[in-house]
Amino acid sequence: MATLNAARWASSLNPSSIPPGVLDAAVRSFHNWVGCAVGGSDHPAVSIARNSLPRFFGAPTSSLLGTQGVQVDAQHAALLNGIPSHVHDCDDTHLETIFQPTGPVAAALLSFAQSLNRPVSGAEFLTALTAGIELECKIGLAVWPSHYDVGWHITGSTGSIRAAVAVSRRLDLNPGKMAHAIGLAATQVTGIREMFGSHTKSDRCRALKYNK
């Protein structure tokens, strides 16, 4: 029932009901995410991923940030834009749970929006982004800190759910179908703290902070 209620809220969210301050925060978060993705686009971890995946690419529909007009299929664009956006660990942070909310949502949403056969308005995009981030923060608060304390990387483990909400919103899924999407995403959660400091999950900002 909690999942269905969340889906009902996200699917019915009206752009005009979002407070101006929340919209401003969404715009800033998206701009910050793009900057981080471009800034991280030449990281070795990104190069490894880009060199390993082309054999699996589908029809090119979606842009890779930080490249000269390179496009790949939406699914791989989401991955290959998500990696550089978080690789320096300097993207936006939800202070109550210490996770980075925008990356998984924006990476999935931007690549999906570009793959559509129709333009997506700024209001539509920001509403979907806001819905994904808001529900993610609620989930994060519900499981923090025990979820993190037992070894989950909360940015990753909640990331698939928030991405599913945002893309479901852009697909105009009804609450029942969105709830199914959330459930499917919840079975694919990933991210463990044991990988911190590796190419799988770099920890540059934290390392800089504690090495001063």
Short mmCIF file of C-alpha atoms in Angstrom, two decimals:
data_model
loop_
_atom_site.label_atom_id
_atom_site.label_comp_id
_atom_site.label_asym_id
_atom_site.label_seq_id
_atom_site.Cartn_x
_atom_site.Cartn_y
_atom_site.Cartn_z
CA MET A 1 0.00 0.00 0.00
CA ALA A 2 2.87 2.41 0.76
CA THR A 3 4.30 1.85 -2.73
CA LEU A 4 0.93 2.43 -4.38
CA ASN A 5 0.36 5.60 -2.35
CA ALA A 6 3.78 6.89 -3.40
CA ALA A 7 2.99 6.10 -7.03
CA ARG A 8 -0.36 7.87 -6.77
CA TRP A 9 1.36 10.99 -5.49
CA ALA A 10 4.08 10.95 -8.15
CA SER A 11 1.73 10.27 -11.05
CA SER A 12 -0.66 13.05 -10.02
CA LEU A 13 1.95 15.70 -9.16
CA ASN A 14 0.94 18.94 -10.87
CA PRO A 15 3.73 21.28 -11.97
CA SER A 16 1.72 24.27 -10.74
CA SER A 17 1.57 22.82 -7.22
CA ILE A 18 5.37 22.61 -6.83
CA PRO A 19 6.61 25.52 -4.67
CA PRO A 20 8.92 27.97 -6.49
CA GLY A 21 11.73 27.23 -4.06
CA VAL A 22 11.54 23.53 -4.87
CA LEU A 23 11.64 24.24 -8.60
CA ASP A 24 14.66 26.51 -8.09
CA ALA A 25 16.38 23.74 -6.17
CA ALA A 26 15.57 21.26 -8.95
CA VAL A 27 17.07 23.57 -11.57
CA ARG A 28 20.21 24.12 -9.50
CA SER A 29 20.55 20.40 -8.86
CA PHE A 30 20.24 19.59 -12.55
CA HIS A 31 22.78 22.26 -13.52
CA ASN A 32 25.14 20.95 -10.84
CA TRP A 33 24.68 17.39 -12.12
CA VAL A 34 25.48 18.39 -15.71
CA GLY A 35 28.61 20.21 -14.54
CA CYS A 36 29.76 17.20 -12.54
CA ALA A 37 29.10 14.87 -15.50
CA VAL A 38 31.10 17.06 -17.88
CA GLY A 39 33.86 17.52 -15.30
CA GLY A 40 34.13 13.78 -14.72
CA SER A 41 33.88 12.76 -18.38
CA ASP A 42 37.65 12.22 -18.77
CA HIS A 43 38.07 10.10 -15.62
CA PRO A 44 39.73 6.68 -16.22
CA ALA A 45 36.67 4.86 -14.85
CA VAL A 46 34.52 6.57 -17.49
CA SER A 47 36.98 5.71 -20.26
CA ILE A 48 36.97 2.06 -19.23
CA ALA A 49 33.18 1.93 -19.33
CA ARG A 50 32.95 3.70 -22.69
CA ASN A 51 35.53 1.40 -24.23
CA SER A 52 33.92 -1.77 -22.88
CA LEU A 53 30.27 -1.27 -23.80
CA PRO A 54 29.97 -0.34 -27.53
CA ARG A 55 29.38 -3.95 -28.59
CA PHE A 56 26.13 -3.83 -26.59
CA PHE A 57 24.83 -0.45 -27.84
CA GLY A 58 21.48 -0.09 -29.54
CA ALA A 59 20.25 2.68 -31.83
CA PRO A 60 21.82 6.03 -30.86
CA THR A 61 19.24 8.38 -29.36
CA SER A 62 20.78 10.06 -26.34
CA SER A 63 23.81 12.27 -25.74
CA LEU A 64 26.91 11.53 -23.71
CA LEU A 65 27.83 14.61 -21.72
CA GLY A 66 31.38 15.85 -22.13
CA THR A 67 31.79 14.38 -25.62
CA GLN A 68 31.74 15.89 -29.09
CA GLY A 69 28.19 15.01 -30.07
CA VAL A 70 28.44 11.29 -29.27
CA GLN A 71 25.10 9.52 -28.90
CA VAL A 72 24.23 5.99 -27.75
CA ASP A 73 21.03 4.19 -26.83
CA ALA A 74 19.07 5.54 -23.85
CA GLN A 75 19.90 2.71 -21.45
CA HIS A 76 23.65 3.01 -21.93
CA ALA A 77 23.52 6.81 -22.00
CA ALA A 78 21.97 6.73 -18.54
CA LEU A 79 24.85 4.58 -17.30
CA LEU A 80 27.59 6.49 -19.10
CA ASN A 81 26.29 9.87 -17.91
CA GLY A 82 25.72 8.59 -14.40
CA ILE A 83 29.28 7.36 -13.91
CA PRO A 84 31.05 10.68 -14.61
CA SER A 85 28.48 12.68 -12.65
CA HIS A 86 29.43 10.85 -9.43
CA VAL A 87 33.00 9.82 -10.11
CA HIS A 88 34.50 12.78 -8.22
CA ASP A 89 31.92 12.47 -5.41
CA CYS A 90 31.18 16.19 -5.60
CA ASP A 91 27.55 16.13 -6.76
CA ASP A 92 24.68 17.51 -4.67
CA THR A 93 24.06 16.05 -1.22
CA HIS A 94 20.95 15.48 0.88
CA LEU A 95 22.41 16.38 4.25
CA GLU A 96 19.97 14.40 6.39
CA THR A 97 21.04 11.11 4.82
CA ILE A 98 24.35 12.07 3.15
CA PHE A 99 23.43 10.69 -0.25
CA GLN A 100 23.57 12.35 -3.67
CA PRO A 101 19.97 12.60 -4.92
CA THR A 102 20.12 13.96 -8.45
CA GLY A 103 22.56 11.68 -10.29
CA PRO A 104 20.53 8.50 -10.84
CA VAL A 105 17.34 10.45 -11.53
CA ALA A 106 18.83 12.95 -13.97
CA ALA A 107 20.93 10.39 -15.82
CA ALA A 108 17.94 8.13 -16.48
CA LEU A 109 15.50 10.96 -17.14
CA LEU A 110 17.68 12.91 -19.58
CA SER A 111 18.58 9.88 -21.67
CA PHE A 112 14.97 8.71 -21.76
CA ALA A 113 13.62 12.17 -22.63
CA GLN A 114 16.04 12.41 -25.55
CA SER A 115 14.89 9.04 -26.86
CA LEU A 116 11.25 10.11 -27.14
CA ASN A 117 9.71 10.99 -30.47
CA ARG A 118 8.33 14.25 -29.10
CA PRO A 119 9.77 17.26 -27.31
CA VAL A 120 9.69 17.29 -23.52
CA SER A 121 8.92 20.65 -21.96
CA GLY A 122 10.98 22.10 -19.15
CA ALA A 123 7.97 21.87 -16.82
CA GLU A 124 7.48 18.18 -17.63
CA PHE A 125 11.15 17.43 -17.11
CA LEU A 126 11.41 19.29 -13.80
CA THR A 127 8.20 17.71 -12.48
CA ALA A 128 9.51 14.22 -13.20
CA LEU A 129 12.90 15.12 -11.69
CA THR A 130 11.24 16.55 -8.58
CA ALA A 131 9.00 13.51 -8.14
CA GLY A 132 11.94 11.12 -8.33
CA ILE A 133 14.10 13.11 -5.92
CA GLU A 134 11.28 13.70 -3.42
CA LEU A 135 10.35 10.04 -3.14
CA GLU A 136 13.99 9.06 -2.98
CA CYS A 137 14.58 11.39 -0.04
CA LYS A 138 11.54 9.95 1.75
CA ILE A 139 12.86 6.42 1.22
CA GLY A 140 16.32 7.49 2.33
CA LEU A 141 14.97 8.99 5.54
CA ALA A 142 12.98 5.82 6.22
CA VAL A 143 16.06 3.56 6.08
CA TRP A 144 18.74 5.93 7.41
CA PRO A 145 21.06 5.30 9.23
CA SER A 146 20.71 1.53 9.71
CA HIS A 147 20.74 0.85 5.95
CA TYR A 148 24.05 2.68 5.56
CA ASP A 149 25.50 1.30 8.77
CA VAL A 150 25.20 -2.32 7.60
CA GLY A 151 27.17 -1.54 4.44
CA TRP A 152 24.81 -0.28 1.74
CA HIS A 153 25.83 2.71 -0.37
CA ILE A 154 22.57 4.57 -0.05
CA THR A 155 23.05 6.72 -3.19
CA GLY A 156 23.14 3.54 -5.24
CA SER A 157 20.63 1.46 -3.32
CA THR A 158 17.88 4.06 -3.57
CA GLY A 159 18.95 5.21 -7.04
CA SER A 160 17.11 2.62 -9.12
CA ILE A 161 13.84 3.42 -7.34
CA ARG A 162 14.03 7.17 -7.88
CA ALA A 163 15.01 6.70 -11.53
CA ALA A 164 12.01 4.41 -12.01
CA VAL A 165 9.69 7.03 -10.53
CA ALA A 166 11.01 9.82 -12.77
CA VAL A 167 10.87 7.77 -15.98
CA SER A 168 7.44 6.36 -15.06
CA ARG A 169 6.23 9.91 -14.68
CA ARG A 170 7.48 10.76 -18.18
CA LEU A 171 5.78 7.64 -19.53
CA ASP A 172 2.53 8.86 -17.95
CA LEU A 173 2.09 5.52 -16.22
CA ASN A 174 -0.97 5.15 -14.03
CA PRO A 175 -0.38 4.56 -10.31
CA GLY A 176 -0.70 0.79 -10.60
CA LYS A 177 1.89 0.51 -13.35
CA MET A 178 4.19 2.96 -11.61
CA ALA A 179 3.95 0.90 -8.43
CA HIS A 180 5.00 -2.15 -10.46
CA ALA A 181 7.95 -0.19 -11.87
CA ILE A 182 8.99 0.81 -8.35
CA GLY A 183 8.77 -2.80 -7.23
CA LEU A 184 10.87 -4.00 -10.15
CA ALA A 185 13.44 -1.27 -9.46
CA ALA A 186 13.56 -2.23 -5.79
CA THR A 187 14.66 -5.74 -6.75
CA GLN A 188 17.65 -4.27 -8.61
CA VAL A 189 19.13 -2.08 -5.89
CA THR A 190 22.89 -2.05 -5.81
CA GLY A 191 25.83 -0.33 -4.17
CA ILE A 192 27.94 -1.40 -1.19
CA ARG A 193 30.28 0.74 0.88
CA GLU A 194 33.03 -1.88 0.61
CA MET A 195 33.70 -0.51 -2.89
CA PHE A 196 34.39 3.05 -1.69
CA GLY A 197 37.68 4.33 -3.06
CA SER A 198 37.60 2.19 -6.21
CA HIS A 199 36.55 2.90 -9.80
CA THR A 200 33.24 1.31 -8.88
CA LYS A 201 32.63 4.02 -6.28
CA SER A 202 35.27 6.70 -6.04
CA ASP A 203 35.54 8.75 -2.87
CA ARG A 204 37.66 11.69 -3.92
CA CYS A 205 36.04 14.51 -1.94
CA ARG A 206 36.00 12.48 1.25
CA ALA A 207 39.62 11.50 0.77
CA LEU A 208 40.62 15.13 0.21
CA LYS A 209 38.71 16.20 3.31
CA TYR A 210 40.40 13.71 5.63
CA ASN A 211 43.87 14.01 4.12
CA LYS A 212 44.17 17.73 4.85
#
